[in-house]
């Protein structure tokens, strides 16, 4: 464990043991989210060694388009601390925050943002935008990306592999059911015709 922490620290200047442990905690939480059918993304907000709040995605469960792990965790941290300014707090999240979540990190006055996998479609920290470090804004977050990224990426890949497999199985089941209905529909008039012929013979006799 200590060796792995040292390796991560050496690869990411400014990332300490606590940051790595919090990312590991977020990864465990993301795994649990996957089992519940949510995209495996999770966030942990902490101050020093103390966990202030943690959350995984809740979009599917709550039918809430804003139910990203970062938003849910920031709201919970604000409730717990009794204030919206999360000064001195850091957040570890398994996927690079989107524009909404990166903006929320700035608005919450987070001191540090640590993320795992980059997001080529919506990443707003470094990939598509640089919201937390934008000098035009009234607050900037210290930012470190790629922390335990391999584990974070594999979580997402495994989840979407399984989802594609489930969709394929569902399509195959639908096709099989449609084929069975078609067979029954085609066979039904033939049976009816045979029964009619038999009834006619009995009446004539």
PDB file of C-alpha atoms in Angstrom:
ATOM      1  CA  UNK A   1       0.000   0.000   0.000  1.00  0.00           C
ATOM      2  CA  UNK A   2       2.720   2.479   0.967  1.00  0.00           C
ATOM      3  CA  UNK A   3       4.682   1.691  -2.207  1.00  0.00           C
ATOM      4  CA  UNK A   4       1.627   2.370  -4.376  1.00  0.00           C
ATOM      5  CA  UNK A   5       1.040   5.660  -2.558  1.00  0.00           C
ATOM      6  CA  UNK A   6       4.645   6.688  -3.176  1.00  0.00           C
ATOM      7  CA  UNK A   7       4.345   5.825  -6.868  1.00  0.00           C
ATOM      8  CA  UNK A   8       1.234   7.963  -7.257  1.00  0.00           C
ATOM      9  CA  UNK A   9       2.822  10.849  -5.356  1.00  0.00           C
ATOM     10  CA  UNK A  10       5.940  10.726  -7.500  1.00  0.00           C
ATOM     11  CA  UNK A  11       3.822  10.812 -10.671  1.00  0.00           C
ATOM     12  CA  UNK A  12       1.661  13.714  -9.461  1.00  0.00           C
ATOM     13  CA  UNK A  13       3.432  16.590  -7.739  1.00  0.00           C
ATOM     14  CA  UNK A  14       1.122  18.196  -5.212  1.00  0.00           C
ATOM     15  CA  UNK A  15      -0.838  14.994  -4.579  1.00  0.00           C
ATOM     16  CA  UNK A  16      -0.384  13.640  -1.055  1.00  0.00           C
ATOM     17  CA  UNK A  17      -1.152  10.369   0.688  1.00  0.00           C
ATOM     18  CA  UNK A  18      -4.516  11.692   1.862  1.00  0.00           C
ATOM     19  CA  UNK A  19      -5.524  12.617  -1.684  1.00  0.00           C
ATOM     20  CA  UNK A  20      -4.673   9.124  -2.932  1.00  0.00           C
ATOM     21  CA  UNK A  21      -6.561   7.454  -0.074  1.00  0.00           C
ATOM     22  CA  UNK A  22      -9.603   9.596  -0.777  1.00  0.00           C
ATOM     23  CA  UNK A  23      -9.465   8.649  -4.445  1.00  0.00           C
ATOM     24  CA  UNK A  24      -9.324   4.985  -3.437  1.00  0.00           C
ATOM     25  CA  UNK A  25     -12.378   5.596  -1.268  1.00  0.00           C
ATOM     26  CA  UNK A  26     -14.157   7.206  -4.212  1.00  0.00           C
ATOM     27  CA  UNK A  27     -13.328   4.217  -6.419  1.00  0.00           C
ATOM     28  CA  UNK A  28     -14.894   1.824  -3.894  1.00  0.00           C
ATOM     29  CA  UNK A  29     -17.997   3.992  -3.774  1.00  0.00           C
ATOM     30  CA  UNK A  30     -18.158   4.083  -7.566  1.00  0.00           C
ATOM     31  CA  UNK A  31     -18.065   0.273  -7.668  1.00  0.00           C
ATOM     32  CA  UNK A  32     -21.081   0.160  -5.376  1.00  0.00           C
ATOM     33  CA  UNK A  33     -22.882   2.631  -7.643  1.00  0.00           C
ATOM     34  CA  UNK A  34     -22.296   0.358 -10.646  1.00  0.00           C
ATOM     35  CA  UNK A  35     -23.981  -2.525  -8.822  1.00  0.00           C
ATOM     36  CA  UNK A  36     -27.007  -0.267  -8.326  1.00  0.00           C
ATOM     37  CA  UNK A  37     -27.172   0.487 -12.048  1.00  0.00           C
ATOM     38  CA  UNK A  38     -25.590   3.940 -11.887  1.00  0.00           C
ATOM     39  CA  UNK A  39     -22.632   4.994 -14.012  1.00  0.00           C
ATOM     40  CA  UNK A  40     -19.662   4.323 -11.663  1.00  0.00           C
ATOM     41  CA  UNK A  41     -18.587   7.832 -10.749  1.00  0.00           C
ATOM     42  CA  UNK A  42     -18.103   8.941  -7.144  1.00  0.00           C
ATOM     43  CA  UNK A  43     -16.732  11.914  -5.237  1.00  0.00           C
ATOM     44  CA  UNK A  44     -15.337  12.429  -1.744  1.00  0.00           C
ATOM     45  CA  UNK A  45     -15.009  15.855  -0.112  1.00  0.00           C
ATOM     46  CA  UNK A  46     -12.500  16.055   2.711  1.00  0.00           C
ATOM     47  CA  UNK A  47     -10.583  18.452   4.905  1.00  0.00           C
ATOM     48  CA  UNK A  48      -7.291  16.989   5.995  1.00  0.00           C
ATOM     49  CA  UNK A  49      -7.986  13.378   7.015  1.00  0.00           C
ATOM     50  CA  UNK A  50     -11.673  14.071   7.731  1.00  0.00           C
ATOM     51  CA  UNK A  51     -14.297  12.997   5.225  1.00  0.00           C
ATOM     52  CA  UNK A  52     -16.907  15.746   5.056  1.00  0.00           C
ATOM     53  CA  UNK A  53     -19.196  14.188   2.462  1.00  0.00           C
ATOM     54  CA  UNK A  54     -19.185  11.513  -0.218  1.00  0.00           C
ATOM     55  CA  UNK A  55     -21.576  10.503  -2.963  1.00  0.00           C
ATOM     56  CA  UNK A  56     -21.958   8.534  -6.174  1.00  0.00           C
ATOM     57  CA  UNK A  57     -24.085   9.348  -9.189  1.00  0.00           C
ATOM     58  CA  UNK A  58     -27.835   9.326  -8.481  1.00  0.00           C
ATOM     59  CA  UNK A  59     -29.195  10.318 -11.901  1.00  0.00           C
ATOM     60  CA  UNK A  60     -30.897   7.001 -12.613  1.00  0.00           C
ATOM     61  CA  UNK A  61     -32.284   6.437  -9.128  1.00  0.00           C
ATOM     62  CA  UNK A  62     -33.531   9.989  -8.645  1.00  0.00           C
ATOM     63  CA  UNK A  63     -34.325  10.705 -12.312  1.00  0.00           C
ATOM     64  CA  UNK A  64     -32.345  13.900 -11.758  1.00  0.00           C
ATOM     65  CA  UNK A  65     -30.187  15.290 -14.578  1.00  0.00           C
ATOM     66  CA  UNK A  66     -28.116  17.184 -11.995  1.00  0.00           C
ATOM     67  CA  UNK A  67     -27.518  14.063  -9.888  1.00  0.00           C
ATOM     68  CA  UNK A  68     -23.786  13.931 -10.572  1.00  0.00           C
ATOM     69  CA  UNK A  69     -21.588  12.655  -7.756  1.00  0.00           C
ATOM     70  CA  UNK A  70     -19.836  16.017  -7.350  1.00  0.00           C
ATOM     71  CA  UNK A  71     -23.084  17.978  -7.043  1.00  0.00           C
ATOM     72  CA  UNK A  72     -24.580  15.548  -4.534  1.00  0.00           C
ATOM     73  CA  UNK A  73     -21.385  15.568  -2.442  1.00  0.00           C
ATOM     74  CA  UNK A  74     -21.068  19.385  -2.520  1.00  0.00           C
ATOM     75  CA  UNK A  75     -24.661  19.787  -1.362  1.00  0.00           C
ATOM     76  CA  UNK A  76     -24.140  17.302   1.457  1.00  0.00           C
ATOM     77  CA  UNK A  77     -20.900  18.993   2.536  1.00  0.00           C
ATOM     78  CA  UNK A  78     -22.631  22.369   2.660  1.00  0.00           C
ATOM     79  CA  UNK A  79     -25.411  20.927   4.823  1.00  0.00           C
ATOM     80  CA  UNK A  80     -22.937  19.253   7.141  1.00  0.00           C
ATOM     81  CA  UNK A  81     -20.739  22.333   7.574  1.00  0.00           C
ATOM     82  CA  UNK A  82     -23.664  24.729   7.674  1.00  0.00           C
ATOM     83  CA  UNK A  83     -22.232  26.979   4.986  1.00  0.00           C
ATOM     84  CA  UNK A  84     -21.886  27.044   1.229  1.00  0.00           C
ATOM     85  CA  UNK A  85     -18.221  28.025   1.237  1.00  0.00           C
ATOM     86  CA  UNK A  86     -16.211  24.814   1.469  1.00  0.00           C
ATOM     87  CA  UNK A  87     -12.966  26.649   2.067  1.00  0.00           C
ATOM     88  CA  UNK A  88     -10.021  24.442   2.944  1.00  0.00           C
ATOM     89  CA  UNK A  89     -11.799  21.375   1.527  1.00  0.00           C
ATOM     90  CA  UNK A  90     -10.632  19.135  -1.290  1.00  0.00           C
ATOM     91  CA  UNK A  91     -12.588  16.860  -3.582  1.00  0.00           C
ATOM     92  CA  UNK A  92     -11.466  13.577  -5.140  1.00  0.00           C
ATOM     93  CA  UNK A  93     -13.640  12.372  -8.011  1.00  0.00           C
ATOM     94  CA  UNK A  94     -13.170   9.372 -10.271  1.00  0.00           C
ATOM     95  CA  UNK A  95     -13.972  11.204 -13.540  1.00  0.00           C
ATOM     96  CA  UNK A  96     -12.995  14.678 -14.714  1.00  0.00           C
ATOM     97  CA  UNK A  97     -15.891  16.984 -13.792  1.00  0.00           C
ATOM     98  CA  UNK A  98     -18.235  18.298 -16.476  1.00  0.00           C
ATOM     99  CA  UNK A  99     -18.946  22.050 -16.881  1.00  0.00           C
ATOM    100  CA  UNK A 100     -21.756  21.929 -14.317  1.00  0.00           C
ATOM    101  CA  UNK A 101     -19.640  20.168 -11.691  1.00  0.00           C
ATOM    102  CA  UNK A 102     -16.472  22.154 -12.377  1.00  0.00           C
ATOM    103  CA  UNK A 103     -18.499  25.335 -11.975  1.00  0.00           C
ATOM    104  CA  UNK A 104     -19.959  24.020  -8.724  1.00  0.00           C
ATOM    105  CA  UNK A 105     -16.427  23.321  -7.422  1.00  0.00           C
ATOM    106  CA  UNK A 106     -15.495  26.949  -8.113  1.00  0.00           C
ATOM    107  CA  UNK A 107     -18.711  28.279  -6.564  1.00  0.00           C
ATOM    108  CA  UNK A 108     -18.147  26.122  -3.473  1.00  0.00           C
ATOM    109  CA  UNK A 109     -14.650  27.614  -3.101  1.00  0.00           C
ATOM    110  CA  UNK A 110     -12.987  24.201  -2.998  1.00  0.00           C
ATOM    111  CA  UNK A 111      -9.254  24.465  -2.403  1.00  0.00           C
ATOM    112  CA  UNK A 112      -8.187  21.384  -4.373  1.00  0.00           C
ATOM    113  CA  UNK A 113      -9.721  19.183  -7.033  1.00  0.00           C
ATOM    114  CA  UNK A 114      -8.256  15.725  -7.691  1.00  0.00           C
ATOM    115  CA  UNK A 115      -9.713  13.556 -10.441  1.00  0.00           C
ATOM    116  CA  UNK A 116      -8.983  10.189 -11.997  1.00  0.00           C
ATOM    117  CA  UNK A 117     -10.015   9.526 -15.600  1.00  0.00           C
ATOM    118  CA  UNK A 118     -10.174  12.301 -18.175  1.00  0.00           C
ATOM    119  CA  UNK A 119     -13.473  12.835 -19.990  1.00  0.00           C
ATOM    120  CA  UNK A 120     -13.015  13.497 -23.718  1.00  0.00           C
ATOM    121  CA  UNK A 121     -16.717  14.306 -24.198  1.00  0.00           C
ATOM    122  CA  UNK A 122     -17.455  16.580 -21.251  1.00  0.00           C
ATOM    123  CA  UNK A 123     -14.275  17.209 -19.245  1.00  0.00           C
ATOM    124  CA  UNK A 124     -14.250  20.814 -18.059  1.00  0.00           C
ATOM    125  CA  UNK A 125     -11.055  20.873 -15.984  1.00  0.00           C
ATOM    126  CA  UNK A 126      -8.457  20.367 -18.696  1.00  0.00           C
ATOM    127  CA  UNK A 127      -9.850  18.379 -21.630  1.00  0.00           C
ATOM    128  CA  UNK A 128     -12.487  20.683 -23.179  1.00  0.00           C
ATOM    129  CA  UNK A 129     -12.481  23.612 -20.763  1.00  0.00           C
ATOM    130  CA  UNK A 130     -10.352  24.852 -17.852  1.00  0.00           C
ATOM    131  CA  UNK A 131     -13.064  26.161 -15.564  1.00  0.00           C
ATOM    132  CA  UNK A 132     -11.395  25.573 -12.144  1.00  0.00           C
ATOM    133  CA  UNK A 133      -8.225  27.389 -13.237  1.00  0.00           C
ATOM    134  CA  UNK A 134      -9.849  30.143 -15.336  1.00  0.00           C
ATOM    135  CA  UNK A 135      -8.279  33.424 -14.174  1.00  0.00           C
ATOM    136  CA  UNK A 136     -11.409  35.348 -15.189  1.00  0.00           C
ATOM    137  CA  UNK A 137     -13.361  33.735 -12.357  1.00  0.00           C
ATOM    138  CA  UNK A 138     -13.310  34.948  -8.763  1.00  0.00           C
ATOM    139  CA  UNK A 139     -11.926  31.652  -7.413  1.00  0.00           C
ATOM    140  CA  UNK A 140      -9.557  29.004  -8.670  1.00  0.00           C
ATOM    141  CA  UNK A 141      -8.982  25.440  -7.469  1.00  0.00           C
ATOM    142  CA  UNK A 142      -5.655  23.685  -7.288  1.00  0.00           C
ATOM    143  CA  UNK A 143      -6.095  20.838  -9.746  1.00  0.00           C
ATOM    144  CA  UNK A 144      -4.539  17.402 -10.277  1.00  0.00           C
ATOM    145  CA  UNK A 145      -5.774  14.968 -12.939  1.00  0.00           C
ATOM    146  CA  UNK A 146      -4.955  11.370 -13.760  1.00  0.00           C
ATOM    147  CA  UNK A 147      -4.729  10.125 -10.163  1.00  0.00           C
ATOM    148  CA  UNK A 148      -5.334   6.334 -10.179  1.00  0.00           C
ATOM    149  CA  UNK A 149      -6.697   6.894 -13.672  1.00  0.00           C
ATOM    150  CA  UNK A 150      -6.235   3.272 -14.805  1.00  0.00           C
ATOM    151  CA  UNK A 151      -8.553   2.000 -12.078  1.00  0.00           C
ATOM    152  CA  UNK A 152     -11.106   4.721 -12.783  1.00  0.00           C
ATOM    153  CA  UNK A 153     -11.048   4.068 -16.535  1.00  0.00           C
ATOM    154  CA  UNK A 154     -11.423   0.304 -16.095  1.00  0.00           C
ATOM    155  CA  UNK A 155     -14.452   0.819 -13.840  1.00  0.00           C
ATOM    156  CA  UNK A 156     -16.186   2.790 -16.564  1.00  0.00           C
ATOM    157  CA  UNK A 157     -15.168   0.409 -19.343  1.00  0.00           C
ATOM    158  CA  UNK A 158     -16.380  -2.635 -17.450  1.00  0.00           C
ATOM    159  CA  UNK A 159     -19.699  -0.945 -16.685  1.00  0.00           C
ATOM    160  CA  UNK A 160     -20.390   0.017 -20.287  1.00  0.00           C
ATOM    161  CA  UNK A 161     -19.238  -3.387 -21.566  1.00  0.00           C
ATOM    162  CA  UNK A 162     -21.833  -5.023 -19.335  1.00  0.00           C
ATOM    163  CA  UNK A 163     -24.474  -2.497 -20.333  1.00  0.00           C
ATOM    164  CA  UNK A 164     -23.872  -3.179 -24.039  1.00  0.00           C
ATOM    165  CA  UNK A 165     -24.050  -6.919 -23.363  1.00  0.00           C
ATOM    166  CA  UNK A 166     -27.374  -6.465 -21.531  1.00  0.00           C
ATOM    167  CA  UNK A 167     -28.771  -4.385 -24.386  1.00  0.00           C
ATOM    168  CA  UNK A 168     -27.685  -7.049 -26.868  1.00  0.00           C
ATOM    169  CA  UNK A 169     -29.358  -9.787 -24.792  1.00  0.00           C
ATOM    170  CA  UNK A 170     -32.531  -7.699 -24.558  1.00  0.00           C
ATOM    171  CA  UNK A 171     -32.618  -7.175 -28.343  1.00  0.00           C
ATOM    172  CA  UNK A 172     -32.090 -10.878 -28.956  1.00  0.00           C
ATOM    173  CA  UNK A 173     -34.895 -11.724 -26.538  1.00  0.00           C
ATOM    174  CA  UNK A 174     -37.194  -9.237 -28.285  1.00  0.00           C
ATOM    175  CA  UNK A 175     -36.378 -10.693 -31.694  1.00  0.00           C
ATOM    176  CA  UNK A 176     -37.040 -14.223 -30.418  1.00  0.00           C
ATOM    177  CA  UNK A 177     -40.385 -13.160 -28.949  1.00  0.00           C
ATOM    178  CA  UNK A 178     -41.362 -11.404 -32.194  1.00  0.00           C
ATOM    179  CA  UNK A 179     -40.419 -14.512 -34.207  1.00  0.00           C
ATOM    180  CA  UNK A 180     -42.495 -16.728 -31.900  1.00  0.00           C
ATOM    181  CA  UNK A 181     -45.524 -14.429 -32.269  1.00  0.00           C
ATOM    182  CA  UNK A 182     -45.135 -14.457 -36.042  1.00  0.00           C
ATOM    183  CA  UNK A 183     -45.064 -18.259 -36.064  1.00  0.00           C
ATOM    184  CA  UNK A 184     -48.232 -18.412 -33.939  1.00  0.00           C
ATOM    185  CA  UNK A 185     -49.967 -15.839 -36.141  1.00  0.00           C
ATOM    186  CA  UNK A 186     -49.046 -17.727 -39.325  1.00  0.00           C
ATOM    187  CA  UNK A 187     -50.091 -21.096 -37.915  1.00  0.00           C
ATOM    188  CA  UNK A 188     -53.422 -19.923 -36.497  1.00  0.00           C
ATOM    189  CA  UNK A 189     -55.393 -19.557 -39.792  1.00  0.00           C
ATOM    190  CA  UNK A 190     -54.251 -23.018 -40.910  1.00  0.00           C
ATOM    191  CA  UNK A 191     -55.656 -24.584 -37.762  1.00  0.00           C
ATOM    192  CA  UNK A 192     -58.857 -22.626 -38.156  1.00  0.00           C
ATOM    193  CA  UNK A 193     -59.251 -23.788 -41.778  1.00  0.00           C
ATOM    194  CA  UNK A 194     -58.778 -27.445 -40.790  1.00  0.00           C
ATOM    195  CA  UNK A 195     -61.322 -27.143 -38.024  1.00  0.00           C
ATOM    196  CA  UNK A 196     -63.824 -25.539 -40.417  1.00  0.00           C
ATOM    197  CA  UNK A 197     -63.403 -28.367 -42.941  1.00  0.00           C
ATOM    198  CA  UNK A 198     -63.926 -30.990 -40.240  1.00  0.00           C
ATOM    199  CA  UNK A 199     -67.058 -29.263 -38.946  1.00  0.00           C
ATOM    200  CA  UNK A 200     -68.467 -29.034 -42.469  1.00  0.00           C
ATOM    201  CA  UNK A 201     -68.032 -32.774 -42.997  1.00  0.00           C
ATOM    202  CA  UNK A 202     -69.789 -33.567 -39.729  1.00  0.00           C
ATOM    203  CA  UNK A 203     -72.752 -31.364 -40.672  1.00  0.00           C
ATOM    204  CA  UNK A 204     -73.109 -32.960 -44.126  1.00  0.00           C
ATOM    205  CA  UNK A 205     -73.006 -36.437 -42.603  1.00  0.00           C
TER     206      UNK A 205
END
